[in-house]
Amino acid sequence: MSLESNQQADWMTRSLKSVWHPCTQMQHHETVPLIAVSHGCGAWLHDHDGRRYLDAISSWWVNLFGHANPRINAALKDQLDRLEHAMLAGFTHEPVIALSEQLAARTGHTLGHCFYASDGASAVEIALKMSFHFWRNSGQADKQEFICLSGSYHGETIGALAVTDVALFRDAYGPLLQRAHVVASPDARQAQDSESAADVARRAAAALEKKLQERAGRIAAVIVEPLVQCATGMAMHDPVYLSEVRALCDRYGVHLIADEIAVGCGRTGTFFACEQAKIWPDFICLSKGISGGYLPLSLVMTRDEIYQGFYDSDMKRGFLHSHSYTGNPLACRAALATLAIFDEDDVLNRNRQRAQRLADALASLASHPKVRHFRQRGTILAFDAAVDDPEKAASFSRRFFTAALQQELLLRPIGTTVYLMPPYILSDEEIDGLAARTQAVFEQVIRH
Ligand SMILES: Cc1ncc(COP(=O)(O)O)c(C=O)c1O
C-alpha cells in the first residue's frame, strides 16, 4: 500500500470514530468506502490518495460553478476583510441588500421581500409559518393545515418533515409530526395508455381541487417542488400542473409555496422553475445553489401583500422568526458572485447546449432493456433501473456508488433511480466522459 493510501485509510478511520455522517446507516461503511476529500478543483474532487472524482451530482445539488471557483473565491476573500458577520436585526449590510434587490428583480419585483436563513429546511419552516401567521393576522386563524404532494421532500426538521412524503425519512418521527394532507403527484411516469405528461398533470390538479373543495377553509398553503420532485427520485412533471395549481390556489384562497431549493438557480433551464409555467407563487424557497455551493444560505421570497399583513405597531403581528446567522454577509457575497456568473457567462443558454450534449451522449441508455423512464429537465437527467430482485434493488444505490468511484465518478442513485445533476461548467470532453462512464457503471451493476 502506498504512503498516500495509508493516509486515506487513516482519515477514514478517524472520521468514522468521531463524525456521525448525514443520511447514512453508519454500519454500511463496513463495506462502502468513505472518501476523504483533500481538495476540489472545477468539477473534480480529489482524495488523499491522489484519486479524483467528477462531482456529477454537484455535491448534493449545491455546487453550480465548480469547486474553488476563482471568481467566487475572490469575492469571498474581499468580503472576509470587510465584514464576516453582523446580526441582521437592527443592522443591515450591502451584500444582503444587493442580493435581495437582485433576486426581487429576477421575479420582476413580484416577490419583492426576502427573509433569510441558513439551510433549506429552515426556509421551508419559514414559508409554512409565514403563511399560517399571515392568515391569522388576516382574521382567518382556522387556516392551520397544509397540502403537499405524494413523494414530496421538503427537508428533515419537524415542520418540514410534516410536509414530506418520503416514508424512509418521515415515518420514524411520525408521532412528532402534525402531518399535512398528501395529494396525488403529477409525476409523468404515471401516464396510462395514451396519456401525455400534461394529462397526468391535469389529473393530479383535479385531485388537488377535490381536497380544496373539502377543506380550503382550513388550508393555509399548498407546497410543491416545481417541475422536479428531486429527493423522491427525480419525478418530473409538466409545467401545466403549476399553472393549474396557481389558478386553484387563487380560486380557493390558499397560498402557493414553491420550494425551489433544489430546482431553482437555473437547474431546470430557467432561473426559477416556476417561470416555465409563467406563474409566480406566493412564496419561493431558495437555498443550495444560491451560494454557488460555498456556504449555508437560504431565503424565502414573498409578495408585498403578505409583507404588509405583518406590518403593524403590534409586535406580535410581526414575523419574529430568527436564526443567528440570518443574512450572513459572506454567504450573501458568495451568492452575489454566483448571480454575476449567470449573467457574465450567459449560463442558461450555454446549459441548454450542455444538457443536449449529455442527452445525446446517453441516448443509447434510453432504449436499454433494463432502463425505464429515461427523462430530462434542464441539467437534471435521470432514469430508473429495472431491478426485479428486492434484495438487489435495496443494495443497488450503494453498489452503483462504489462502482462509480472506480470510474472516477461521484454518483449516488436514489433507490434504483440513477440521476446526473452536474455543475454548470462541464467541458464537452467531461460530458462525453461522464456519459461513457455512467453507461459502463450501469452495465456492470445491472449484471450483478
Ligand atoms: C426540495 C427540497 N427542499 C428542502 C430541502 C432541504 O434542504 P436542506 O438539506 O438544506 O435542509 C431539500 C434538500 O435536498 C430539497 O431538495
Coordinates of C-alpha atoms and ligand atoms in Angstrom, one line a residue:
M1 CA 0.0 0.0 0.0
S2 CA 1.3 3.4 -0.9
L3 CA 2.0 6.2 1.6
E4 CA -1.0 8.1 0.2
S5 CA -3.4 5.2 0.6
N6 CA -2.3 4.9 4.2
Q7 CA -3.2 8.5 4.6
Q8 CA -6.6 7.9 3.1
A9 CA -7.3 4.9 5.4
D10 CA -6.2 7.0 8.4
W11 CA -8.6 9.8 7.6
M12 CA -11.4 7.3 7.1
T13 CA -10.8 5.6 10.4
R14 CA -10.6 8.9 12.3
S15 CA -13.8 10.2 10.6
L16 CA -15.8 7.1 11.3
K17 CA -14.8 7.3 15.0
S18 CA -15.8 10.9 15.5
V19 CA -18.1 12.1 12.7
W20 CA -21.7 11.0 12.5
H21 CA -22.4 11.3 8.8
P22 CA -25.7 12.5 7.4
C23 CA -28.3 10.4 5.6
T24 CA -26.2 7.3 6.3
Q25 CA -26.6 4.0 8.1
M26 CA -23.1 4.1 9.6
Q27 CA -22.8 0.3 9.6
H28 CA -22.7 0.4 5.8
H29 CA -19.3 1.9 6.0
E30 CA -18.0 -1.5 7.0
T31 CA -18.3 -2.3 3.2
V32 CA -18.9 1.1 1.5
P33 CA -15.8 3.3 1.2
L34 CA -15.7 6.8 2.8
I35 CA -13.8 9.2 0.7
A36 CA -11.7 11.8 2.5
V37 CA -11.5 14.8 0.2
S38 CA -8.3 16.7 0.2
H39 CA -9.2 19.4 -2.2
G40 CA -11.6 20.3 -5.1
C41 CA -11.0 22.0 -8.4
G42 CA -13.6 22.7 -11.1
A43 CA -16.0 19.7 -11.4
W44 CA -13.5 17.4 -9.6
L45 CA -13.0 16.3 -6.0
H46 CA -9.6 14.9 -5.1
D47 CA -8.9 12.4 -2.3
H48 CA -5.8 11.9 -0.2
D49 CA -4.7 9.0 -2.4
G50 CA -4.3 11.2 -5.4
R51 CA -7.5 9.8 -7.0
R52 CA -10.2 12.2 -8.4
Y53 CA -13.9 12.0 -8.8
L54 CA -16.2 14.0 -11.2
D55 CA -18.8 15.6 -8.9
A56 CA -21.7 14.6 -11.2
I57 CA -24.3 15.4 -8.5
S58 CA -22.9 18.8 -7.6
S59 CA -22.3 17.7 -4.0
W60 CA -25.9 17.2 -3.1
W61 CA -27.1 19.7 -5.8
V62 CA -25.4 22.7 -4.4
N63 CA -22.3 23.3 -6.5
L64 CA -23.1 25.2 -9.6
F65 CA -19.8 26.6 -10.9
G66 CA -17.2 24.1 -9.7
H67 CA -15.1 23.7 -6.6
A68 CA -12.6 26.5 -5.8
N69 CA -14.2 28.8 -8.4
P70 CA -11.8 31.7 -8.8
R71 CA -14.5 34.3 -9.1
I72 CA -16.4 33.2 -6.0
N73 CA -13.1 32.8 -4.1
A74 CA -12.1 36.3 -5.0
A75 CA -15.4 37.7 -3.8
L76 CA -15.2 35.8 -0.5
K77 CA -11.6 36.9 0.1
D78 CA -12.6 40.5 -0.4
Q79 CA -15.6 40.2 1.8
L80 CA -13.6 38.4 4.6
D81 CA -11.5 41.6 5.0
R82 CA -14.6 43.8 5.2
L83 CA -17.3 42.0 7.3
E84 CA -17.6 38.3 8.2
H85 CA -20.9 38.6 10.0
A86 CA -23.2 41.0 11.7
M87 CA -26.6 40.4 13.2
L88 CA -29.5 41.3 10.9
A89 CA -31.9 42.6 13.5
G90 CA -31.4 46.4 13.8
F91 CA -28.4 46.2 11.4
T92 CA -28.1 45.6 7.7
H93 CA -25.2 45.5 5.2
E94 CA -24.5 45.8 1.5
P95 CA -24.3 42.1 0.5
V96 CA -27.8 41.3 1.9
I97 CA -29.4 44.4 0.4
A98 CA -27.8 43.8 -3.1
L99 CA -28.8 40.1 -3.0
S100 CA -32.4 40.9 -2.1
E101 CA -32.7 43.6 -4.8
Q102 CA -31.2 41.3 -7.5
L103 CA -33.4 38.4 -6.6
A104 CA -36.5 40.5 -6.5
A105 CA -35.6 41.9 -9.9
R106 CA -35.5 38.3 -11.2
T107 CA -39.2 38.0 -10.3
G108 CA -40.0 41.3 -11.9
H109 CA -40.4 42.6 -8.3
T110 CA -43.5 40.4 -7.8
L111 CA -41.7 38.7 -4.9
G112 CA -40.0 41.8 -3.5
H113 CA -39.3 40.8 0.1
C114 CA -36.5 38.3 1.1
F115 CA -36.4 36.7 4.5
Y116 CA -33.1 34.8 5.2
A117 CA -32.0 31.6 7.0
S118 CA -29.2 29.1 6.5
D119 CA -30.5 25.8 5.3
G120 CA -33.2 24.6 3.0
A121 CA -35.4 23.0 5.8
S122 CA -35.4 26.3 7.7
A123 CA -36.6 28.2 4.6
V124 CA -39.5 25.7 4.4
E125 CA -40.3 26.2 8.1
I126 CA -40.3 30.0 7.5
A127 CA -42.7 29.7 4.5
L128 CA -45.1 27.5 6.4
K129 CA -45.0 29.8 9.5
M130 CA -45.4 32.9 7.4
S131 CA -48.4 31.5 5.5
F132 CA -50.1 30.4 8.7
H133 CA -49.3 33.7 10.5
F134 CA -50.5 35.8 7.6
W135 CA -53.9 34.1 7.7
R136 CA -54.1 34.6 11.4
N137 CA -53.2 38.2 11.1
S138 CA -56.0 38.5 8.5
G139 CA -58.6 37.0 10.8
Q140 CA -58.5 33.5 9.4
A141 CA -56.9 31.6 12.2
D142 CA -58.6 28.4 11.2
K143 CA -56.2 28.1 8.2
Q144 CA -53.7 25.8 10.0
E145 CA -53.2 22.9 7.6
F146 CA -51.0 22.3 4.6
I147 CA -51.2 20.2 1.5
C148 CA -48.2 18.5 0.0
L149 CA -47.7 16.1 -2.9
S150 CA -47.2 12.4 -2.8
G151 CA -43.4 11.7 -2.8
S152 CA -42.7 15.3 -1.7
Y153 CA -39.5 16.2 0.1
H154 CA -39.0 19.5 1.9
G155 CA -36.3 18.8 4.5
E156 CA -35.8 17.0 7.7
T157 CA -36.7 19.3 10.5
I158 CA -40.0 18.6 12.3
G159 CA -42.1 21.1 10.4
A160 CA -40.5 20.3 7.0
L161 CA -40.9 16.6 7.6
A162 CA -44.7 17.2 8.2
V163 CA -45.0 18.2 4.5
T164 CA -42.6 15.5 3.4
D165 CA -43.9 12.2 2.0
V166 CA -40.8 10.0 1.8
A167 CA -41.5 7.2 4.3
L168 CA -37.8 6.4 4.9
F169 CA -37.2 9.9 6.3
R170 CA -40.6 10.6 7.8
D171 CA -42.0 7.5 9.4
A172 CA -39.6 7.1 12.3
Y173 CA -40.7 10.6 13.5
G174 CA -44.4 10.1 12.7
P175 CA -45.6 10.7 16.3
L176 CA -43.9 14.1 16.4
L177 CA -45.5 15.4 13.3
Q178 CA -48.6 17.3 12.5
R179 CA -48.9 15.8 9.1
A180 CA -50.0 17.6 6.0
H181 CA -52.7 16.3 3.6
V182 CA -51.0 14.4 0.8
V183 CA -52.5 14.7 -2.7
A184 CA -51.5 12.9 -6.0
S185 CA -48.2 13.8 -7.5
P186 CA -48.2 14.9 -11.2
D187 CA -45.3 12.5 -11.8
A188 CA -45.3 11.9 -15.6
R189 CA -44.2 8.3 -15.1
Q190 CA -47.8 7.6 -14.1
A191 CA -49.1 8.1 -17.6
Q192 CA -51.6 5.4 -18.6
D193 CA -52.3 4.2 -22.1
S194 CA -52.1 7.2 -24.4
E195 CA -52.0 9.8 -21.6
S196 CA -49.5 12.7 -22.0
A197 CA -47.5 14.3 -19.2
A198 CA -49.9 17.2 -19.4
D199 CA -52.9 14.8 -18.9
V200 CA -51.3 13.3 -15.8
A201 CA -50.7 16.9 -14.5
R202 CA -54.3 17.8 -15.1
R203 CA -55.5 14.6 -13.4
A204 CA -53.3 15.5 -10.3
A205 CA -54.6 19.0 -10.3
A206 CA -58.2 17.7 -10.3
A207 CA -57.3 15.6 -7.2
L208 CA -55.9 18.7 -5.5
E209 CA -59.1 20.6 -6.4
K210 CA -61.2 17.9 -4.7
K211 CA -59.1 18.3 -1.5
L212 CA -59.5 22.1 -1.7
Q213 CA -63.3 21.7 -2.1
E214 CA -63.4 19.7 1.1
R215 CA -61.1 21.7 3.2
A216 CA -60.0 25.1 1.8
G217 CA -61.3 26.9 4.8
R218 CA -58.7 25.1 6.9
I219 CA -55.8 25.1 4.4
A220 CA -53.1 27.8 4.7
A221 CA -50.9 26.7 1.7
V222 CA -50.1 24.1 -0.9
I223 CA -46.4 23.3 -1.1
V224 CA -44.8 22.0 -4.3
E225 CA -41.4 21.2 -5.8
P226 CA -41.9 22.8 -9.2
L227 CA -41.2 20.6 -12.3
V228 CA -39.0 18.0 -10.5
Q229 CA -39.6 16.3 -7.2
C230 CA -35.9 15.5 -6.7
A231 CA -35.4 13.5 -3.5
T232 CA -38.2 11.0 -4.2
G233 CA -36.3 10.0 -7.3
M234 CA -36.3 12.9 -9.9
A235 CA -40.1 12.6 -10.6
M236 CA -40.7 15.1 -13.3
H237 CA -44.0 16.8 -14.3
D238 CA -45.5 19.0 -17.0
P239 CA -45.4 22.8 -16.3
V240 CA -49.2 22.9 -16.8
Y241 CA -49.5 21.4 -13.3
L242 CA -48.1 24.6 -11.8
S243 CA -50.4 26.9 -13.8
E244 CA -53.4 24.8 -12.7
V245 CA -52.3 24.8 -9.1
R246 CA -51.8 28.6 -9.2
A247 CA -55.3 29.0 -10.5
L248 CA -56.7 26.7 -7.9
C249 CA -54.9 28.5 -5.1
D250 CA -56.4 31.8 -6.3
R251 CA -59.9 30.3 -6.6
Y252 CA -59.9 28.7 -3.1
G253 CA -58.0 31.4 -1.2
V254 CA -54.9 29.3 -0.4
H255 CA -51.2 30.2 -0.6
L256 CA -48.8 28.5 -3.1
I257 CA -45.3 27.8 -1.7
A258 CA -42.8 26.9 -4.4
D259 CA -39.9 25.0 -2.9
E260 CA -37.2 25.8 -5.4
I261 CA -34.4 24.7 -3.1
A262 CA -33.3 22.0 -5.5
V263 CA -34.8 23.2 -8.7
G264 CA -34.1 26.9 -8.5
C265 CA -30.9 28.7 -9.7
G266 CA -31.1 27.5 -13.3
R267 CA -31.3 23.8 -12.6
T268 CA -34.4 23.2 -14.8
G269 CA -33.4 25.5 -17.6
T270 CA -34.9 28.8 -16.3
F271 CA -33.6 30.7 -13.3
F272 CA -36.8 29.8 -11.3
A273 CA -38.6 26.6 -12.3
C274 CA -41.9 28.4 -12.0
E275 CA -41.0 30.6 -14.9
Q276 CA -41.7 27.7 -17.3
A277 CA -45.4 27.8 -16.2
K278 CA -45.5 31.6 -16.4
I279 CA -46.7 31.9 -12.8
W280 CA -45.4 33.3 -9.6
P281 CA -46.2 31.6 -6.3
D282 CA -46.8 33.5 -3.0
F283 CA -43.6 32.2 -1.6
I284 CA -40.4 30.9 -3.2
C285 CA -37.9 29.0 -1.0
L286 CA -34.3 29.1 -2.3
S287 CA -31.1 27.5 -0.9
K288 CA -28.5 25.0 -2.2
G289 CA -27.1 26.6 -5.4
I290 CA -27.8 30.2 -4.4
S291 CA -24.4 30.5 -2.7
G292 CA -22.7 28.5 -5.5
G293 CA -22.4 25.6 -3.1
Y294 CA -20.0 27.6 -0.9
L295 CA -21.8 28.5 2.3
P296 CA -25.1 27.7 4.0
L297 CA -27.7 30.2 2.9
S298 CA -31.4 30.0 2.3
L299 CA -34.2 32.5 1.8
V300 CA -37.9 32.9 1.4
M301 CA -39.2 35.5 -1.2
T302 CA -42.7 36.8 -0.9
R303 CA -45.2 39.3 -2.2
D304 CA -45.8 42.8 -0.9
E305 CA -49.4 41.9 0.1
I306 CA -48.0 39.2 2.5
Y307 CA -45.3 41.5 3.9
Q308 CA -48.0 44.2 4.6
G309 CA -50.0 41.6 6.5
F310 CA -47.3 41.7 9.2
Y311 CA -46.6 45.5 9.1
D312 CA -48.1 46.9 12.3
S313 CA -47.4 48.7 15.5
D314 CA -48.2 45.4 17.4
M315 CA -45.0 43.4 17.9
K316 CA -46.9 40.1 18.0
R317 CA -48.3 40.7 14.5
G318 CA -44.7 40.8 13.2
F319 CA -42.8 37.8 11.9
L320 CA -40.4 37.2 14.8
H321 CA -38.6 34.2 13.4
S322 CA -34.8 34.4 13.5
H323 CA -31.5 32.5 13.2
S324 CA -28.2 33.7 14.5
Y325 CA -26.6 33.6 11.0
T326 CA -29.5 35.1 9.2
G327 CA -28.3 37.0 6.1
N328 CA -24.6 36.2 6.7
P329 CA -22.5 38.6 4.6
L330 CA -20.0 36.0 3.4
A331 CA -22.8 33.7 2.2
C332 CA -24.6 36.7 0.6
R333 CA -21.4 37.7 -1.1
A334 CA -20.9 34.2 -2.5
A335 CA -24.5 34.4 -3.8
L336 CA -23.8 37.7 -5.5
A337 CA -20.7 36.3 -7.2
T338 CA -22.8 33.3 -8.2
L339 CA -25.5 35.6 -9.8
A340 CA -22.8 37.6 -11.6
I341 CA -21.5 34.4 -13.2
F342 CA -25.1 33.7 -14.5
D343 CA -25.1 37.0 -16.3
E344 CA -21.4 37.2 -17.4
D345 CA -21.3 33.7 -18.8
D346 CA -24.8 33.5 -20.3
V347 CA -25.2 30.4 -18.3
L348 CA -28.8 29.5 -19.0
N349 CA -28.2 29.4 -22.8
R350 CA -24.9 27.5 -22.5
N351 CA -26.6 25.0 -20.2
R352 CA -29.1 24.2 -23.0
Q353 CA -26.2 23.1 -25.2
R354 CA -24.6 21.1 -22.3
A355 CA -27.9 19.4 -21.5
Q356 CA -28.4 18.4 -25.1
R357 CA -24.9 17.0 -25.4
L358 CA -25.4 15.0 -22.3
A359 CA -28.7 13.6 -23.5
D360 CA -27.2 12.8 -26.9
A361 CA -24.2 11.1 -25.3
L362 CA -26.5 8.9 -23.1
A363 CA -29.1 8.3 -25.8
S364 CA -28.4 4.6 -26.1
L365 CA -29.4 4.1 -22.5
A366 CA -32.9 5.4 -23.3
S367 CA -33.6 2.2 -25.2
H368 CA -31.6 -0.2 -22.9
P369 CA -33.8 -3.2 -22.0
K370 CA -33.1 -2.5 -18.3
V371 CA -33.8 1.2 -18.3
R372 CA -37.2 2.7 -17.6
H373 CA -38.4 6.3 -17.9
F374 CA -35.3 8.0 -19.3
R375 CA -36.1 11.7 -18.6
Q376 CA -34.5 15.1 -18.5
R377 CA -35.4 18.6 -17.4
G378 CA -32.7 21.2 -17.8
T379 CA -29.4 19.8 -16.4
I380 CA -31.2 17.0 -14.5
L381 CA -31.1 13.7 -16.3
A382 CA -32.5 10.5 -14.7
F383 CA -33.6 7.0 -15.5
D384 CA -34.9 4.1 -13.5
A385 CA -33.0 0.8 -13.4
A386 CA -35.3 -2.3 -13.8
V387 CA -34.2 -4.4 -10.9
D388 CA -36.7 -7.1 -10.1
D389 CA -34.9 -8.8 -7.1
P390 CA -35.9 -6.8 -4.0
E391 CA -32.5 -7.5 -2.3
K392 CA -30.6 -6.3 -5.3
A393 CA -32.9 -3.3 -5.6
A394 CA -32.2 -2.5 -1.9
S395 CA -28.4 -2.5 -2.4
F396 CA -28.4 -1.0 -5.9
S397 CA -27.6 2.5 -4.9
R398 CA -24.6 1.5 -2.7
R399 CA -23.3 -0.9 -5.3
F400 CA -23.6 1.8 -8.0
F401 CA -21.9 4.4 -5.8
T402 CA -19.0 2.1 -5.2
A403 CA -18.6 1.1 -8.8
A404 CA -18.9 4.7 -10.0
L405 CA -16.0 5.7 -7.7
Q406 CA -13.8 3.1 -9.6
Q407 CA -14.7 5.1 -12.8
E408 CA -13.8 8.4 -11.2
L409 CA -17.4 9.4 -10.8
L410 CA -19.4 10.7 -7.8
L411 CA -22.9 9.3 -8.4
R412 CA -25.4 8.4 -5.7
P413 CA -28.6 6.9 -7.1
I414 CA -31.9 7.3 -5.2
G415 CA -33.1 3.8 -4.7
T416 CA -32.9 2.4 -8.3
T417 CA -33.1 5.8 -9.9
V418 CA -29.8 6.9 -11.4
Y419 CA -29.5 10.6 -12.0
L420 CA -27.0 13.2 -13.1
M421 CA -27.1 16.7 -11.8
P422 CA -23.6 18.1 -12.7
P423 CA -22.2 21.6 -12.2
Y424 CA -22.8 24.1 -15.0
I425 CA -19.2 24.1 -16.1
L426 CA -18.5 20.7 -17.8
S427 CA -16.5 20.8 -21.0
D428 CA -17.6 18.7 -24.0
E429 CA -14.9 16.2 -23.1
E430 CA -16.1 16.0 -19.5
I431 CA -19.7 15.5 -20.6
D432 CA -18.7 12.7 -23.0
G433 CA -16.5 11.0 -20.4
L434 CA -19.3 11.3 -17.8
A435 CA -21.8 9.7 -20.2
A436 CA -19.5 6.9 -21.2
R437 CA -18.5 6.1 -17.6
T438 CA -22.1 6.2 -16.4
Q439 CA -23.0 3.7 -19.0
A440 CA -20.1 1.4 -18.1
V441 CA -21.0 1.5 -14.4
F442 CA -24.7 0.8 -15.2
E443 CA -23.8 -2.2 -17.4
Q444 CA -21.5 -3.5 -14.6
V445 CA -24.0 -3.0 -11.7
I446 CA -27.1 -4.2 -13.6
R447 CA -25.4 -7.5 -14.5
H448 CA -24.8 -8.5 -10.8
Ligands
LIG1 C1 -36.8 20.4 -2.5 C2 -36.0 20.4 -1.2 N1 -36.5 21.1 -0.2 C3 -35.8 21.2 1.0 C4 -34.6 20.6 1.2 C5 -33.9 20.7 2.5 O1 -32.7 21.5 2.3 P1 -31.5 21.3 3.4 O2 -31.0 19.9 3.2 O3 -30.6 22.4 3.1 O4 -32.2 21.5 4.8 C6 -34.1 19.8 0.1 C7 -32.8 19.1 0.2 O5 -32.4 18.3 -0.5 C8 -34.8 19.7 -1.1 O6 -34.4 19.0 -2.1

